[in-house]
Amino acid sequence: MEIEMDSLDLQGRNIVHLQGVPVLKNIRTGEFGVNPNDVMKVQLRILAEQENVEPRDISLLALLRASVGSFQVNCLHNRYRLNKMLFYQWKELEKIGLGEAYDHDVFQAKSKGPVPIHLDEDIRRLQEKGLVKVTIDQWGKKSYQGSKDTELTPKGKKIAQEILSRLPEDFIQITAEVKKKLYNLDPSSIKDKVHREYPEYRTGYTEEDNE
């Protein structure tokens, strides 16, 4: 079942009225219960709709806009960083019970480690909306030749900043911490880190993700 209800907003400041919140019924007592994660997911979907993006884009745009320490960085060099940042963002949110409170990609263990399977199509869609641009380095070091850099456009910065300003504090903090930790790591270091911390993603994982 779904209900209408009042709730605090994502930052716990104001009352908002929500529609379409899933509820569960206890067949023994007849009482209804609401999962807080479902409430948050509904609010994030409303936020995405207001900014004319897909719910899954929220985590991606938040990462692209998040600061690295005291620096505002709107470009991520090499697709492998974005792949693994999205993975770690999900895993760190999962640790505090918010892993399923937002729409996230599906991560598959591939030869290059955990990869979000819809990321390419998501970035193409955001490119078509004029929110991100992708450049391919054809002149860098041989091992990084052909790597994809993803950057927010001015329009993308505005929308990403609006999204970031309305997210829960835990979401903002974890996103910034993940970006800071992985921002300067090379593919080999990230591969070793994922191997060590998430061995279940080691199957067939022998290549560095240099894209």
mmCIF file of C-alpha atoms in Angstrom:
data_model
loop_
_atom_site.group_PDB
_atom_site.id
_atom_site.type_symbol
_atom_site.label_atom_id
_atom_site.label_comp_id
_atom_site.label_asym_id
_atom_site.label_seq_id
_atom_site.Cartn_x
_atom_site.Cartn_y
_atom_site.Cartn_z
ATOM 1 C CA MET A 1 0.000 0.000 0.000
ATOM 2 C CA GLU A 2 0.965 3.636 -0.387
ATOM 3 C CA ILE A 3 -0.138 6.570 1.741
ATOM 4 C CA GLU A 4 0.097 10.337 2.032
ATOM 5 C CA MET A 5 1.925 11.646 5.075
ATOM 6 C CA ASP A 6 3.725 14.598 6.575
ATOM 7 C CA SER A 7 7.418 14.273 7.324
ATOM 8 C CA LEU A 8 10.467 16.344 8.052
ATOM 9 C CA ASP A 9 12.427 17.260 4.934
ATOM 10 C CA LEU A 10 15.754 15.632 4.057
ATOM 11 C CA GLN A 11 17.667 17.964 6.355
ATOM 12 C CA GLY A 12 15.200 17.670 9.220
ATOM 13 C CA ARG A 13 14.209 21.334 9.194
ATOM 14 C CA ASN A 14 10.761 21.734 7.666
ATOM 15 C CA ILE A 15 7.555 19.735 7.369
ATOM 16 C CA VAL A 16 6.777 18.428 3.899
ATOM 17 C CA HIS A 17 3.730 16.573 2.602
ATOM 18 C CA LEU A 18 4.519 13.370 0.722
ATOM 19 C CA GLN A 19 2.472 11.135 -1.527
ATOM 20 C CA GLY A 20 3.100 7.552 -2.558
ATOM 21 C CA VAL A 21 5.000 6.458 0.562
ATOM 22 C CA PRO A 22 5.028 2.614 0.813
ATOM 23 C CA VAL A 23 3.623 1.120 4.031
ATOM 24 C CA LEU A 24 3.605 -2.411 5.413
ATOM 25 C CA LYS A 25 0.723 -3.971 7.285
ATOM 26 C CA ASN A 26 1.223 -6.356 10.192
ATOM 27 C CA ILE A 27 -1.239 -9.128 9.396
ATOM 28 C CA ARG A 28 -1.380 -10.172 13.050
ATOM 29 C CA THR A 29 -2.070 -6.783 14.650
ATOM 30 C CA GLY A 30 -3.457 -4.872 11.682
ATOM 31 C CA GLU A 31 -1.026 -2.013 12.366
ATOM 32 C CA PHE A 32 0.758 -0.168 9.589
ATOM 33 C CA GLY A 33 4.441 0.715 9.564
ATOM 34 C CA VAL A 34 6.600 3.012 7.458
ATOM 35 C CA ASN A 35 10.273 2.359 6.733
ATOM 36 C CA PRO A 36 12.286 5.611 7.151
ATOM 37 C CA ASN A 37 14.401 4.619 4.138
ATOM 38 C CA ASP A 38 11.276 4.546 1.984
ATOM 39 C CA VAL A 39 10.381 8.043 3.166
ATOM 40 C CA MET A 40 13.847 9.299 2.248
ATOM 41 C CA LYS A 41 13.712 7.593 -1.145
ATOM 42 C CA VAL A 42 10.393 9.268 -1.938
ATOM 43 C CA GLN A 43 11.849 12.665 -1.005
ATOM 44 C CA LEU A 44 14.939 12.100 -3.134
ATOM 45 C CA ARG A 45 12.765 11.133 -6.086
ATOM 46 C CA ILE A 46 10.776 14.341 -5.653
ATOM 47 C CA LEU A 47 14.055 16.303 -5.560
ATOM 48 C CA ALA A 48 15.198 14.618 -8.773
ATOM 49 C CA GLU A 49 11.894 15.417 -10.462
ATOM 50 C CA GLN A 50 12.130 19.072 -9.407
ATOM 51 C CA GLU A 51 15.614 19.323 -10.930
ATOM 52 C CA ASN A 52 14.594 17.401 -14.078
ATOM 53 C CA VAL A 53 17.019 14.527 -13.558
ATOM 54 C CA GLU A 54 16.599 10.845 -12.760
ATOM 55 C CA PRO A 55 16.710 9.671 -9.101
ATOM 56 C CA ARG A 56 19.879 7.687 -9.794
ATOM 57 C CA ASP A 57 21.582 10.898 -10.982
ATOM 58 C CA ILE A 58 21.530 12.388 -7.486
ATOM 59 C CA SER A 59 24.480 10.343 -6.205
ATOM 60 C CA LEU A 60 26.475 11.013 -9.388
ATOM 61 C CA LEU A 61 25.868 14.774 -9.430
ATOM 62 C CA ALA A 62 26.588 15.011 -5.705
ATOM 63 C CA LEU A 63 29.957 13.314 -6.231
ATOM 64 C CA LEU A 64 30.886 15.574 -9.124
ATOM 65 C CA ARG A 65 30.047 18.684 -7.087
ATOM 66 C CA ALA A 66 31.405 17.602 -3.683
ATOM 67 C CA SER A 67 34.494 19.378 -2.410
ATOM 68 C CA VAL A 68 37.871 17.707 -1.969
ATOM 69 C CA GLY A 69 38.986 19.112 1.356
ATOM 70 C CA SER A 70 38.776 22.872 1.066
ATOM 71 C CA PHE A 71 38.751 22.815 -2.758
ATOM 72 C CA GLN A 72 35.708 22.791 -5.013
ATOM 73 C CA VAL A 73 36.385 20.219 -7.725
ATOM 74 C CA ASN A 74 33.825 19.745 -10.491
ATOM 75 C CA CYS A 75 35.790 17.399 -12.728
ATOM 76 C CA LEU A 76 36.812 13.796 -12.124
ATOM 77 C CA HIS A 77 39.782 12.624 -14.159
ATOM 78 C CA ASN A 78 39.505 9.074 -15.483
ATOM 79 C CA ARG A 79 36.304 7.065 -15.418
ATOM 80 C CA TYR A 80 37.773 4.524 -12.981
ATOM 81 C CA ARG A 81 37.634 7.108 -10.190
ATOM 82 C CA LEU A 82 33.973 7.745 -10.801
ATOM 83 C CA ASN A 83 33.249 4.013 -10.963
ATOM 84 C CA LYS A 84 34.846 3.317 -7.623
ATOM 85 C CA MET A 85 33.620 6.515 -5.933
ATOM 86 C CA LEU A 86 30.032 5.543 -6.691
ATOM 87 C CA PHE A 87 30.716 2.061 -5.337
ATOM 88 C CA TYR A 88 32.283 3.343 -2.118
ATOM 89 C CA GLN A 89 29.574 5.976 -1.702
ATOM 90 C CA TRP A 90 26.992 3.185 -1.712
ATOM 91 C CA LYS A 91 29.001 0.948 0.615
ATOM 92 C CA GLU A 92 29.686 3.717 3.141
ATOM 93 C CA LEU A 93 26.019 4.752 3.171
ATOM 94 C CA GLU A 94 25.133 1.083 3.595
ATOM 95 C CA LYS A 95 27.195 0.981 6.796
ATOM 96 C CA ILE A 96 24.884 3.538 8.428
ATOM 97 C CA GLY A 97 21.705 1.946 7.116
ATOM 98 C CA LEU A 98 21.163 4.241 4.132
ATOM 99 C CA GLY A 99 22.382 1.962 1.347
ATOM 100 C CA GLU A 100 18.839 1.394 0.092
ATOM 101 C CA ALA A 101 17.489 4.829 1.026
ATOM 102 C CA TYR A 102 18.377 6.234 -2.391
ATOM 103 C CA ASP A 103 18.286 5.015 -5.980
ATOM 104 C CA HIS A 104 21.750 3.754 -6.895
ATOM 105 C CA ASP A 105 23.260 1.820 -9.744
ATOM 106 C CA VAL A 106 23.857 -1.933 -9.796
ATOM 107 C CA PHE A 107 27.523 -2.812 -9.288
ATOM 108 C CA GLN A 108 28.988 -5.823 -11.040
ATOM 109 C CA ALA A 109 32.297 -7.521 -10.304
ATOM 110 C CA LYS A 110 34.164 -7.370 -13.585
ATOM 111 C CA SER A 111 37.768 -7.797 -14.639
ATOM 112 C CA LYS A 112 38.331 -4.146 -13.679
ATOM 113 C CA GLY A 113 36.551 -4.417 -10.322
ATOM 114 C CA PRO A 114 33.071 -3.257 -9.286
ATOM 115 C CA VAL A 115 31.552 -1.191 -12.081
ATOM 116 C CA PRO A 116 28.144 0.569 -12.145
ATOM 117 C CA ILE A 117 26.434 -1.028 -15.115
ATOM 118 C CA HIS A 118 24.316 1.991 -16.143
ATOM 119 C CA LEU A 119 26.923 4.714 -15.729
ATOM 120 C CA ASP A 120 27.691 5.169 -19.431
ATOM 121 C CA GLU A 121 24.032 5.619 -20.345
ATOM 122 C CA ASP A 122 23.483 7.927 -17.354
ATOM 123 C CA ILE A 123 26.375 10.160 -18.397
ATOM 124 C CA ARG A 124 25.177 10.232 -22.014
ATOM 125 C CA ARG A 125 21.753 11.337 -20.812
ATOM 126 C CA LEU A 126 23.258 14.056 -18.606
ATOM 127 C CA GLN A 127 25.366 15.176 -21.576
ATOM 128 C CA GLU A 128 22.224 15.515 -23.682
ATOM 129 C CA LYS A 129 20.717 17.674 -20.924
ATOM 130 C CA GLY A 130 23.830 19.866 -20.964
ATOM 131 C CA LEU A 131 24.773 19.039 -17.367
ATOM 132 C CA VAL A 132 28.097 17.272 -17.919
ATOM 133 C CA LYS A 133 30.761 17.083 -20.589
ATOM 134 C CA VAL A 134 33.200 14.252 -21.214
ATOM 135 C CA THR A 135 36.661 14.698 -22.649
ATOM 136 C CA ILE A 136 38.973 11.896 -23.747
ATOM 137 C CA ASP A 137 42.690 12.234 -23.159
ATOM 138 C CA GLN A 138 44.536 11.046 -26.258
ATOM 139 C CA TRP A 139 47.876 12.608 -25.363
ATOM 140 C CA GLY A 140 48.570 11.574 -21.779
ATOM 141 C CA LYS A 141 50.664 8.761 -20.427
ATOM 142 C CA LYS A 142 50.389 5.568 -22.423
ATOM 143 C CA SER A 143 48.609 3.654 -19.638
ATOM 144 C CA TYR A 144 45.974 6.395 -19.353
ATOM 145 C CA GLN A 145 45.545 7.138 -23.057
ATOM 146 C CA GLY A 146 41.858 7.206 -23.930
ATOM 147 C CA SER A 147 40.810 7.897 -20.354
ATOM 148 C CA LYS A 148 37.502 9.713 -19.877
ATOM 149 C CA ASP A 149 37.227 12.844 -17.754
ATOM 150 C CA THR A 150 33.758 13.855 -16.565
ATOM 151 C CA GLU A 151 33.066 17.496 -15.719
ATOM 152 C CA LEU A 152 30.024 19.505 -14.698
ATOM 153 C CA THR A 153 28.989 22.282 -17.070
ATOM 154 C CA PRO A 154 27.912 25.671 -15.619
ATOM 155 C CA LYS A 155 24.303 24.477 -15.828
ATOM 156 C CA GLY A 156 25.299 21.190 -14.214
ATOM 157 C CA LYS A 157 27.104 22.972 -11.379
ATOM 158 C CA LYS A 158 23.981 24.974 -10.566
ATOM 159 C CA ILE A 159 21.730 21.914 -10.456
ATOM 160 C CA ALA A 160 24.281 19.767 -8.618
ATOM 161 C CA GLN A 161 24.793 22.476 -6.004
ATOM 162 C CA GLU A 162 21.043 22.752 -5.449
ATOM 163 C CA ILE A 163 20.823 18.983 -5.008
ATOM 164 C CA LEU A 164 23.811 18.930 -2.669
ATOM 165 C CA SER A 165 22.373 21.738 -0.536
ATOM 166 C CA ARG A 166 19.181 19.757 0.080
ATOM 167 C CA LEU A 167 20.629 16.321 0.844
ATOM 168 C CA PRO A 168 20.837 14.849 4.367
ATOM 169 C CA GLU A 169 24.010 15.783 6.220
ATOM 170 C CA ASP A 170 25.152 12.135 6.435
ATOM 171 C CA PHE A 171 24.830 11.773 2.666
ATOM 172 C CA ILE A 172 26.808 14.966 2.051
ATOM 173 C CA GLN A 173 29.558 14.054 4.513
ATOM 174 C CA ILE A 174 30.051 10.510 3.253
ATOM 175 C CA THR A 175 30.072 11.644 -0.376
ATOM 176 C CA ALA A 176 32.752 14.247 0.369
ATOM 177 C CA GLU A 177 34.860 11.767 2.356
ATOM 178 C CA VAL A 178 34.735 9.160 -0.412
ATOM 179 C CA LYS A 179 35.715 11.716 -3.040
ATOM 180 C CA LYS A 180 38.606 12.983 -0.935
ATOM 181 C CA LYS A 181 39.974 9.488 -0.200
ATOM 182 C CA LEU A 182 39.940 8.265 -3.803
ATOM 183 C CA TYR A 183 40.593 11.481 -5.695
ATOM 184 C CA ASN A 184 44.387 11.163 -5.872
ATOM 185 C CA LEU A 185 44.714 7.363 -5.924
ATOM 186 C CA ASP A 186 45.941 5.663 -9.093
ATOM 187 C CA PRO A 187 44.230 2.585 -10.609
ATOM 188 C CA SER A 188 46.598 0.137 -8.944
ATOM 189 C CA SER A 189 46.038 1.628 -5.484
ATOM 190 C CA ILE A 190 42.276 1.620 -5.942
ATOM 191 C CA LYS A 191 42.372 -1.976 -7.187
ATOM 192 C CA ASP A 192 44.343 -3.052 -4.101
ATOM 193 C CA LYS A 193 41.995 -1.120 -1.815
ATOM 194 C CA VAL A 194 38.854 -2.747 -3.250
ATOM 195 C CA HIS A 195 40.507 -6.195 -3.181
ATOM 196 C CA ARG A 196 41.395 -5.778 0.457
ATOM 197 C CA GLU A 197 38.155 -4.262 1.693
ATOM 198 C CA TYR A 198 35.640 -6.062 -0.537
ATOM 199 C CA PRO A 199 37.075 -9.477 -1.465
ATOM 200 C CA GLU A 200 33.676 -10.595 -2.778
ATOM 201 C CA TYR A 201 34.374 -8.372 -5.800
ATOM 202 C CA ARG A 202 37.690 -10.063 -6.562
ATOM 203 C CA THR A 203 36.322 -12.659 -8.981
ATOM 204 C CA GLY A 204 38.269 -12.304 -12.210
ATOM 205 C CA TYR A 205 39.610 -8.945 -11.013
ATOM 206 C CA THR A 206 43.055 -8.785 -12.588
ATOM 207 C CA GLU A 207 43.020 -5.606 -14.653
ATOM 208 C CA GLU A 208 43.359 -2.005 -13.600
ATOM 209 C CA ASP A 209 40.450 0.206 -14.612
ATOM 210 C CA ASN A 210 42.281 2.813 -16.689
ATOM 211 C CA GLU A 211 39.343 4.157 -18.655
#
